[in-house]
CSV table of C-alpha atoms and ligand atoms in Angstrom, one decimal:
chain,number,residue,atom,x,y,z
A,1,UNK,CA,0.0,0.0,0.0
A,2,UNK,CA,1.0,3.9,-0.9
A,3,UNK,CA,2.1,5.3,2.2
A,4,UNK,CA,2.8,9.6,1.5
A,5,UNK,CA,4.6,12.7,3.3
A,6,UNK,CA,2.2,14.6,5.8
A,7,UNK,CA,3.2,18.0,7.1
A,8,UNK,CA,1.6,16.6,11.0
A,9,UNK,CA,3.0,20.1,13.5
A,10,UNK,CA,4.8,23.3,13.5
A,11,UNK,CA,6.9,24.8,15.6
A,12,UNK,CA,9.1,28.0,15.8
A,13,UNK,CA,11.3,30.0,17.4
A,14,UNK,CA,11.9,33.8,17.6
A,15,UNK,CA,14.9,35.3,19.9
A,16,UNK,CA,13.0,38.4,22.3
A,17,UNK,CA,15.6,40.5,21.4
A,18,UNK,CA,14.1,43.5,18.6
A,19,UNK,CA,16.4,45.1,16.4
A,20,UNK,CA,14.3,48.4,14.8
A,21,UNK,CA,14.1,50.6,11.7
A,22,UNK,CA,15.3,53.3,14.4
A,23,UNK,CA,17.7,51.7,16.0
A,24,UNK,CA,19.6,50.7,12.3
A,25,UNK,CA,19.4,54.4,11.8
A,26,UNK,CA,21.7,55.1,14.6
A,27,UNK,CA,24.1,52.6,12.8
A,28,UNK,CA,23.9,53.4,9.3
A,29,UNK,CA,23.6,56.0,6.7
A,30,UNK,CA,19.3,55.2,6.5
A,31,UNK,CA,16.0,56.2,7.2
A,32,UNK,CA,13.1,54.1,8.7
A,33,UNK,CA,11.0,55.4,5.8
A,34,UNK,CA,13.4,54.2,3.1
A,35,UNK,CA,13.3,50.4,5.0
A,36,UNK,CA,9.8,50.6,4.9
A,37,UNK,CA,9.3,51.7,1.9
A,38,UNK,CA,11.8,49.4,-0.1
A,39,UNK,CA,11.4,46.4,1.7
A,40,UNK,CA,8.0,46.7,4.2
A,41,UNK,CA,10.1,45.5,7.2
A,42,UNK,CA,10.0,47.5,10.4
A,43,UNK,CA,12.0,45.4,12.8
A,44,UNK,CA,13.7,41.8,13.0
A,45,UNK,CA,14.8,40.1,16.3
A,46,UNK,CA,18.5,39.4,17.0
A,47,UNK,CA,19.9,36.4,19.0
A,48,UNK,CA,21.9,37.3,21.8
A,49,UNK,CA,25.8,36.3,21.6
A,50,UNK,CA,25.5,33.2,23.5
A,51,UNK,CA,22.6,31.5,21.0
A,52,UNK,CA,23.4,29.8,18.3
A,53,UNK,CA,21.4,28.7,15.7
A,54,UNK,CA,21.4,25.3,16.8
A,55,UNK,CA,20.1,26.9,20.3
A,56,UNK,CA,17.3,28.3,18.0
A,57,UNK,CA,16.5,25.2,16.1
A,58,UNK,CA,16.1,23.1,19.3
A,59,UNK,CA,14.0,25.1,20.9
A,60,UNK,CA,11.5,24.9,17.2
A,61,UNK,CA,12.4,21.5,17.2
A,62,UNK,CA,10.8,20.7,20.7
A,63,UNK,CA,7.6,22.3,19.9
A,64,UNK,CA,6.6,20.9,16.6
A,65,UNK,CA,7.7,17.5,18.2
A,66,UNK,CA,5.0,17.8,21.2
A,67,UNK,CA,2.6,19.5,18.5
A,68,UNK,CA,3.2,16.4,16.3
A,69,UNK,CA,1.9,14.4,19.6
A,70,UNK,CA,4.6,12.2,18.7
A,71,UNK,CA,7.5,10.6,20.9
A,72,UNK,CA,10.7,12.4,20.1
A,73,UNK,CA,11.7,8.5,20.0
A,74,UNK,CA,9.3,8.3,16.8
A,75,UNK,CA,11.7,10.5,14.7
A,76,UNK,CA,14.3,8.7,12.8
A,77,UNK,CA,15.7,11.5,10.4
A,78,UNK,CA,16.2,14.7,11.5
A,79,UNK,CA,17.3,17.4,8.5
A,80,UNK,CA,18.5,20.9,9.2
A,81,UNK,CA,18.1,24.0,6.7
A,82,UNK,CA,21.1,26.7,7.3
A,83,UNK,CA,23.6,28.7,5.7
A,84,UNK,CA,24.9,29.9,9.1
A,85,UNK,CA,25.3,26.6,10.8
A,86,UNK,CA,26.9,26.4,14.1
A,87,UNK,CA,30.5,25.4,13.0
A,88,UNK,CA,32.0,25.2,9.4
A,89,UNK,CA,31.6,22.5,8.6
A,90,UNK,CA,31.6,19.5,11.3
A,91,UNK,CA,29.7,19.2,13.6
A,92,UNK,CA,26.5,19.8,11.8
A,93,UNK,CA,23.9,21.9,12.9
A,94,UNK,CA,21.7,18.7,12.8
A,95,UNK,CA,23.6,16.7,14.9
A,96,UNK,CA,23.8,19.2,17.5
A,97,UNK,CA,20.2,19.6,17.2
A,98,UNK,CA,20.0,16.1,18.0
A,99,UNK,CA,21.9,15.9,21.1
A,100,UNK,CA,20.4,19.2,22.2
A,101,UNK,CA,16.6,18.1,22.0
A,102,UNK,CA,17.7,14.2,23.7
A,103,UNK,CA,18.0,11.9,20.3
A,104,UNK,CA,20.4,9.7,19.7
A,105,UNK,CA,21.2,7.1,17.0
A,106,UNK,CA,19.1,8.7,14.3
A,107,UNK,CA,20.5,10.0,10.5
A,108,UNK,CA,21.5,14.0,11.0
A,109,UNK,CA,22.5,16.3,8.2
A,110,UNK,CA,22.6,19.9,7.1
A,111,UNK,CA,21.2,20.9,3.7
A,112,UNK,CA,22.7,24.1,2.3
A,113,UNK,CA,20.5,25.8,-0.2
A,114,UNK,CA,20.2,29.7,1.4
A,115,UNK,CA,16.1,31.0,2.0
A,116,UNK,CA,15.0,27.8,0.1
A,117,UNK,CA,17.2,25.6,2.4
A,118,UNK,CA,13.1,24.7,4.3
A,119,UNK,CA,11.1,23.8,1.2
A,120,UNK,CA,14.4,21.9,-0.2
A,121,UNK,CA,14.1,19.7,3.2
A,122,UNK,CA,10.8,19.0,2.5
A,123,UNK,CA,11.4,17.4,-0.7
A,124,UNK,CA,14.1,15.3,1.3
A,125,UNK,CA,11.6,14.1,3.7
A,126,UNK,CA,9.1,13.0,0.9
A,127,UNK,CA,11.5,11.2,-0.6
A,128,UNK,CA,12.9,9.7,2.3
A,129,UNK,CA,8.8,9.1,3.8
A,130,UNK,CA,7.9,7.7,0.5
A,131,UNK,CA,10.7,4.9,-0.2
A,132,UNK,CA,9.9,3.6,3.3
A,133,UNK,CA,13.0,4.0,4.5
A,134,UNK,CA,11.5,6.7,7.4
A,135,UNK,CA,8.2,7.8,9.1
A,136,UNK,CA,8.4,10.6,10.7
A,137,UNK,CA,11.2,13.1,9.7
A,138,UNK,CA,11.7,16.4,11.8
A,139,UNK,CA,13.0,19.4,9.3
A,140,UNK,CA,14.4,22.2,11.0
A,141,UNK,CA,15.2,25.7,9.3
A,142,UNK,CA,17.5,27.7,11.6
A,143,UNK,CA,19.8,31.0,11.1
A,144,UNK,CA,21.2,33.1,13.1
A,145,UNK,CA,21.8,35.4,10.4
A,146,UNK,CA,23.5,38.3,12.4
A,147,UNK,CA,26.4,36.3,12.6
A,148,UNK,CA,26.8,36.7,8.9
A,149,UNK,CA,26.0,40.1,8.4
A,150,UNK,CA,28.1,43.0,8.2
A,151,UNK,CA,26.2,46.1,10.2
A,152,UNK,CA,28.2,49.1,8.8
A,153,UNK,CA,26.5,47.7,5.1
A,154,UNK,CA,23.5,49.5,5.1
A,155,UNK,CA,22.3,47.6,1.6
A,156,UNK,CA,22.1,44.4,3.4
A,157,UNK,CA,21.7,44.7,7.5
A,158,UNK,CA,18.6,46.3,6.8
A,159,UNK,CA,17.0,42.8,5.7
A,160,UNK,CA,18.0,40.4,7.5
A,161,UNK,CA,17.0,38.8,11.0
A,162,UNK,CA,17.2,35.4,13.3
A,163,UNK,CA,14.9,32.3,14.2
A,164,UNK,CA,14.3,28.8,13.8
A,165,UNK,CA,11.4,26.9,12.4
A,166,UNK,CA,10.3,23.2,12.4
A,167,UNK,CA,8.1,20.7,11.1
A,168,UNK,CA,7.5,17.0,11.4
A,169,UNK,CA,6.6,15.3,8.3
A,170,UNK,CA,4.9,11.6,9.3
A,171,UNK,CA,4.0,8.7,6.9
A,172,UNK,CA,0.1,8.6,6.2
A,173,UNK,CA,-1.7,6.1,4.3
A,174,UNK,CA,-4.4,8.6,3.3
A,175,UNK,CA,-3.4,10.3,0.5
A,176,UNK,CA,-5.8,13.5,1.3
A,177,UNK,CA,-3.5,14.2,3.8
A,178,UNK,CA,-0.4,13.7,1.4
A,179,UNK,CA,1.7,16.7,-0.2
A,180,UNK,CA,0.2,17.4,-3.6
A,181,UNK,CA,2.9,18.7,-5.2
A,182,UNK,CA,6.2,19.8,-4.4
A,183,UNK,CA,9.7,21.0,-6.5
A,184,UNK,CA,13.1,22.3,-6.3
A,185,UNK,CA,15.4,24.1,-8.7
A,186,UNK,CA,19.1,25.8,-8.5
A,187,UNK,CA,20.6,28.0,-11.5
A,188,UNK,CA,24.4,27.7,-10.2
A,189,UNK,CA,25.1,30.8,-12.9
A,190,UNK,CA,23.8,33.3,-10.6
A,191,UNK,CA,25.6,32.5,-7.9
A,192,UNK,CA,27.6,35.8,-7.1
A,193,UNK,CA,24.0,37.5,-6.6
A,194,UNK,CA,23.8,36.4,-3.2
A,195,UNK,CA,27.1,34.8,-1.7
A,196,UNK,CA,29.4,34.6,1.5
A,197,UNK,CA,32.4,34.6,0.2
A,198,UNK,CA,34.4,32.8,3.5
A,199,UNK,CA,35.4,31.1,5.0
A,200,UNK,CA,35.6,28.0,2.4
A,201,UNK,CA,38.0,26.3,0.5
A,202,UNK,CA,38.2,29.4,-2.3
A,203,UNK,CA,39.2,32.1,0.4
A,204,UNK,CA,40.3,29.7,4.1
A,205,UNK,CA,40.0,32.0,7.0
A,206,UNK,CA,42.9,34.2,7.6
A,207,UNK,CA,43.5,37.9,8.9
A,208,UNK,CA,43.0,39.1,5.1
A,209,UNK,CA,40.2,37.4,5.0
A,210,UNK,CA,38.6,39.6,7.9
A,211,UNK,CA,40.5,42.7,6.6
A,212,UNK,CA,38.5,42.5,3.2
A,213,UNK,CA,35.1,41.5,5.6
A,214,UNK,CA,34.9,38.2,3.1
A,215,UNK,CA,32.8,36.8,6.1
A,216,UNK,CA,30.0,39.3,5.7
A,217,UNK,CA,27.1,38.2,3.0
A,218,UNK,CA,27.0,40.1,-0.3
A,219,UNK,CA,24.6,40.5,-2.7
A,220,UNK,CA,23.2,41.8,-5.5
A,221,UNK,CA,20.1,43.2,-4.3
A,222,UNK,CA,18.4,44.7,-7.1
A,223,UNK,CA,19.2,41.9,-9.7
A,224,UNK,CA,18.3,39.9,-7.0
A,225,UNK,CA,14.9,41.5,-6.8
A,226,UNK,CA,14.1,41.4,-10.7
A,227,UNK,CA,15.4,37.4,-10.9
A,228,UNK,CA,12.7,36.8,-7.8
A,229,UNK,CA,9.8,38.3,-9.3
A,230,UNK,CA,10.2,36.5,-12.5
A,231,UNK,CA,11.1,33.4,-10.8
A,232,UNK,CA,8.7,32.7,-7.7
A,233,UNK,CA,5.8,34.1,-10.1
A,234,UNK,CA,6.7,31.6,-13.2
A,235,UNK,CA,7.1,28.7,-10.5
A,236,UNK,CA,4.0,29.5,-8.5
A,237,UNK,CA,2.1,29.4,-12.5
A,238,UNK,CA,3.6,26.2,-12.9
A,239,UNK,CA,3.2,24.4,-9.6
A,240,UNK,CA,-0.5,25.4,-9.6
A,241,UNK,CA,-1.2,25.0,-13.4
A,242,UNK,CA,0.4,21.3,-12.9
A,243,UNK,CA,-2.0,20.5,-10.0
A,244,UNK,CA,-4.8,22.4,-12.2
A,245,UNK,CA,-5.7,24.0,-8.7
A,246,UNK,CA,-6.5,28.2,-8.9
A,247,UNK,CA,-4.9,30.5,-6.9
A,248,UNK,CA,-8.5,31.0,-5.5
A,249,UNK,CA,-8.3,27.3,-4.3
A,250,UNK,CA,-5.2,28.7,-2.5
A,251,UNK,CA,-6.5,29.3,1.4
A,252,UNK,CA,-2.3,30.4,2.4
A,253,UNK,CA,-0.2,31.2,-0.2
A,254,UNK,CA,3.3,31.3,1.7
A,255,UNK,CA,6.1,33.1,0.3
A,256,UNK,CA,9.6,33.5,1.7
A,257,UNK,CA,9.7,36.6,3.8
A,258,UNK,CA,12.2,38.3,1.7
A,259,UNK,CA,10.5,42.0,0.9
A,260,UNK,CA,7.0,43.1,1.0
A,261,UNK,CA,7.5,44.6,-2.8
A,262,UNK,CA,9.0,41.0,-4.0
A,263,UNK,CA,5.7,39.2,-2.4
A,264,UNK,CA,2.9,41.9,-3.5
A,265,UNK,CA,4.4,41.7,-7.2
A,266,UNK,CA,4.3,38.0,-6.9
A,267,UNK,CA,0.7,38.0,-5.1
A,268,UNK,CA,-0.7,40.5,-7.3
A,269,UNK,CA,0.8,38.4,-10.2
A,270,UNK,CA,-1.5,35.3,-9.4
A,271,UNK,CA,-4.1,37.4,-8.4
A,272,UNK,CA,-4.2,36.2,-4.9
A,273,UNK,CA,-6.3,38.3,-2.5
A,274,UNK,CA,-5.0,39.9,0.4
A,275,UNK,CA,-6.2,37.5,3.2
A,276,UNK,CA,-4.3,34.8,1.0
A,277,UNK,CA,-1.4,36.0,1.8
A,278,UNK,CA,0.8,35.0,4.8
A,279,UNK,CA,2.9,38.2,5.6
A,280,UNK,CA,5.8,38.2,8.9
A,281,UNK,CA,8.5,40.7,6.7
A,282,UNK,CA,7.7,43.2,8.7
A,283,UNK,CA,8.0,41.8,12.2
A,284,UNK,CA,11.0,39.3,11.3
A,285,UNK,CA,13.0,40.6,8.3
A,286,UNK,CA,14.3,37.9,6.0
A,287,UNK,CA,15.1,34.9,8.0
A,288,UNK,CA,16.3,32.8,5.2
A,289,UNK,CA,15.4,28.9,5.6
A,290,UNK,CA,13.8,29.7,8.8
A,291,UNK,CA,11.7,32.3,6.9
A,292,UNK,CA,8.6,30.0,5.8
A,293,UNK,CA,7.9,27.6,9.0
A,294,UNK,CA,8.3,30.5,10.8
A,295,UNK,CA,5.6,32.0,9.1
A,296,UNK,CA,3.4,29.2,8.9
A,297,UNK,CA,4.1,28.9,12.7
A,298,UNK,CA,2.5,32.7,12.9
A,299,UNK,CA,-1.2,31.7,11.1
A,300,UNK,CA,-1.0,28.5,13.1
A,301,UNK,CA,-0.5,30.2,16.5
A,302,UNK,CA,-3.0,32.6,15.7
A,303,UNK,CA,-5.8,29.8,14.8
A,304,UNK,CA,-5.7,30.9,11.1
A,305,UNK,CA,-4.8,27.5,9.8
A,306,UNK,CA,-6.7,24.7,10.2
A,307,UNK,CA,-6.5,21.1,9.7
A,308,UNK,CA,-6.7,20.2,6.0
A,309,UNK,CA,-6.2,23.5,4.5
A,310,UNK,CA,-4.6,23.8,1.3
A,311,UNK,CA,-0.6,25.7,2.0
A,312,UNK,CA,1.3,27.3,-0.7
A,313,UNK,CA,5.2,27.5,0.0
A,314,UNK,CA,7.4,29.4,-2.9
A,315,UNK,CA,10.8,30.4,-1.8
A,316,UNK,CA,13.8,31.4,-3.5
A,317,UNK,CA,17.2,32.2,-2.3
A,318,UNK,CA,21.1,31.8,-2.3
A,319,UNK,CA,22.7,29.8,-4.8
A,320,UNK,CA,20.4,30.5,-6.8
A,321,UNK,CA,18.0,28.4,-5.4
A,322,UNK,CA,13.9,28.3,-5.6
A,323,UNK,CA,11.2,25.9,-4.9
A,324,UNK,CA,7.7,25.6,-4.3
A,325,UNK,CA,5.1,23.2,-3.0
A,326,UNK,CA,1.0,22.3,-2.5
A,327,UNK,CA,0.8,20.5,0.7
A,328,UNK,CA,-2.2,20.7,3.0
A,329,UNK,CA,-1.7,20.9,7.2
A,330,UNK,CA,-2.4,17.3,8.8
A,331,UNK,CA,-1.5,18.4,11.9
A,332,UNK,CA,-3.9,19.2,14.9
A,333,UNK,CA,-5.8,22.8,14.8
A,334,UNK,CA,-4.9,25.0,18.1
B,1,LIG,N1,19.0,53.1,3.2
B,1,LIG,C1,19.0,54.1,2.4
B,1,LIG,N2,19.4,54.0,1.1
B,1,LIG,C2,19.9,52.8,0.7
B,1,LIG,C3,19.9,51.7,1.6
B,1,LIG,C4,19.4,51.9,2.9
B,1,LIG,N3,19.4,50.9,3.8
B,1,LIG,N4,20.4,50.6,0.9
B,1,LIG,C5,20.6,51.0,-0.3
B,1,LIG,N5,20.4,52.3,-0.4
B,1,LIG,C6,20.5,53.2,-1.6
B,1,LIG,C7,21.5,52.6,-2.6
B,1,LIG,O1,22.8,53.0,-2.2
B,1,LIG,C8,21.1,53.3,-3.9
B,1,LIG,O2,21.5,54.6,-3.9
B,1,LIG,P1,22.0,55.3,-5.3
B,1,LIG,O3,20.8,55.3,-6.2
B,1,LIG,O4,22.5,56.6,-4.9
B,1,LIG,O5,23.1,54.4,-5.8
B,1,LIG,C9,19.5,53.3,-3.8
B,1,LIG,O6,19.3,53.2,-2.4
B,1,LIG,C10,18.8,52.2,-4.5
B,1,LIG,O7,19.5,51.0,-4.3
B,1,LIG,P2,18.9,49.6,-4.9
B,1,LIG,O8,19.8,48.5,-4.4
B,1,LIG,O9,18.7,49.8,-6.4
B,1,LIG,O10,17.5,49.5,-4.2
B,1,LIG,P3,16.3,48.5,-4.3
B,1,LIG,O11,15.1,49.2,-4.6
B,1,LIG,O12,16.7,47.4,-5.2
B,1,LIG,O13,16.2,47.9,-2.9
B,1,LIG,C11,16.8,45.9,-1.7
B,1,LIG,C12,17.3,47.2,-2.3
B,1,LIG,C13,15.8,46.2,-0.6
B,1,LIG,C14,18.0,45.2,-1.1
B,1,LIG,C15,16.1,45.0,-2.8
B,1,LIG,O14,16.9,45.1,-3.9
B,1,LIG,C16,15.9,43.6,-2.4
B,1,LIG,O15,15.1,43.3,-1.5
B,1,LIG,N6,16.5,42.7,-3.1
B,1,LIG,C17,16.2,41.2,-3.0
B,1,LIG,C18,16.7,40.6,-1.7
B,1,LIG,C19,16.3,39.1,-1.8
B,1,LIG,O16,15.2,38.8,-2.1
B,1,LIG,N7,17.2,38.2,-1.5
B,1,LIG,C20,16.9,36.8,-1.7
B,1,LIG,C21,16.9,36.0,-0.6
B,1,LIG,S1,18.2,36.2,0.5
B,1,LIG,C22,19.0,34.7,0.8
B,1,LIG,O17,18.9,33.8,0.1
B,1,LIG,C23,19.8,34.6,2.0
């Protein structure tokens, strides 16, 4: 018999710390108006020195696990999404994850793939739910992206802000509680638009290294910009068109919390209506892989999403990376 991937709990985590459009003026050459207006965030929280992002993820981990109502001795592969992982390159995150949140003797690995790094998981979990080799899967997306980010560059410390997200994906036999659809792409060509250019093999860390601030993220923000647009709104088309469901059909269309502008031209695009649209930019910033379970953890908190409902992820990141996916919740309404 067919078993399929079902997205059961959620879970999140977001440090208390705030980080606001006035205090980055006090730090860099910009206005709260120009933030808002450009990019619809008006704060993003900021984990204190001592947190890692395998702190973060834990702590998400732990509360999708009890929302799953599962044993955390049920999960057999745990999978973590990060581009700022606790150590570069061993440990991974994952397998401190895994010792932080009390399991032990279970497969643990990082996936590397920037904002899409949550939806790329997911696809991993399917895969991994659907041969039989696992049942119940816990994907974390964590980044503590302040450790990356360089806060005398006003073009990018404006976006960019910390938290964890997590899911458990279980094994069902129904396939109405299955993901419907799900993809992941990369265009490797694009790669200098978004990239951290060390420590790594290319540049090893050294004091020139630090000199040149090659440890900070760069990007090209306003090709950036054009290459999402096109992107997320050609996948979104496709996914749905595929699936022939209408974005009408659509009761959260999830985006990566990147910029306000990037999701309304995308929205807009598919014509989704307004309370369609899942929107935490302006509390969180741009989290990268922990962007979307974090989001789908705010509508679940806040009894917007209930069991069955139809979710629509589309993310797009680092690499370049994008991805999207249909999957309904199967987990227990608050
Ligand atoms: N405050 C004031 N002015 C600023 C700031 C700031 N914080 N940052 C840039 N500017 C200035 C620039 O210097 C430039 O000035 P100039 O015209 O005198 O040269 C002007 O504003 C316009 O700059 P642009 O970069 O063209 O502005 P844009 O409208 O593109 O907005 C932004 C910049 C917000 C970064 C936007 O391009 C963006 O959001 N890009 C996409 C980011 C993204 O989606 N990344 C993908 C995922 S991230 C990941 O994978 C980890």
């Amino acid at each position: 018999m067919a078993v399929y991937a079902s997205f059961r709990s959620i879970g999140a985590y977001a440090p208390e710390k705030i980080l606001s459009n006035s205090d980055l003026e006090k730090m860099v050459d910009t206005t709260d108006e120009w933030i808002v207006k450009r990019t619809g965030i008006k704060e993003r929280r900021i984990a204190e020195k001592h947190v890692s992002t395998s702190d973060m993820g834990a702590m998400a981990a732990k509360v999708a696990i009890e929302r799953s109502g599962l044993d955390k001795s049920d999960i057999d592969l745990i999978i973590c999404a990060t581009v700022t992982p606790d150590y570069f390159n061993m440990p991974s995150t994952a397998c401190v994850i895994s010792d932080k949140i009390g399991i032990s003797n279970v497969q643990a690995f990082d996936i590397s793939a920037a904002c899409s790094g949550f939806v790329y998981s997911l696809t991993i979990a399917k895969a991994f739910i659907e041969s039989g080799m696992k049942k119940n899967v816990l994907v974390v997306g964590a980044e503590k992206f302040s450790s990356i980010v360089d806060y005398t560059d006003r073009s990018t410390c404006i976006l960019f802000g910390d938290g964890a997200g997590a899911a458990v994906i279980s094994a069902t036999k129904d396939k109405s509680e299955g993901f419907v659809d799900i993809h992941a792409s990369a265009d490797g060509s694009y790669a200098d638009f978004l990239v951290t250019p060390a420590p790594g093999s290319v540049h090893p860390a050294n004091q020139k290294m630090l000199d040149e601030k090659l440890n900070f993220v760069q990007m090209k923000g306003n090709e950036t910009f054009k290459l999402a647009v096109k992107t997320l709104t050609k996948d979104v088309i496709d996914i749905l068109e595929t699936n022939n469901i209408k974005s009408e059909d659509i009761k959260h269309f999830i985006p990566h919390q990147a910029n306000y502008r990037i999701i309304k031209a995308v929205g807009d695009a598919l014509g989704m209506r307004e309370d369609q649209v899942v929107l935490t930019v302006q509390k969180y910033g741009n989290t990268s892989a922990a962007s979307i379970p974090m989001a789908i953890n705010d509508i679940y908190e806040s009894g917007r999403l209930k069991e069955g409902e139809l979710m629509l992820l589309d993310t797009f990141g680092g690499g370049l990376t994008w991805a999207s996916a249909l999957i309904p919740f199967a987990g227990k309404t608050k």
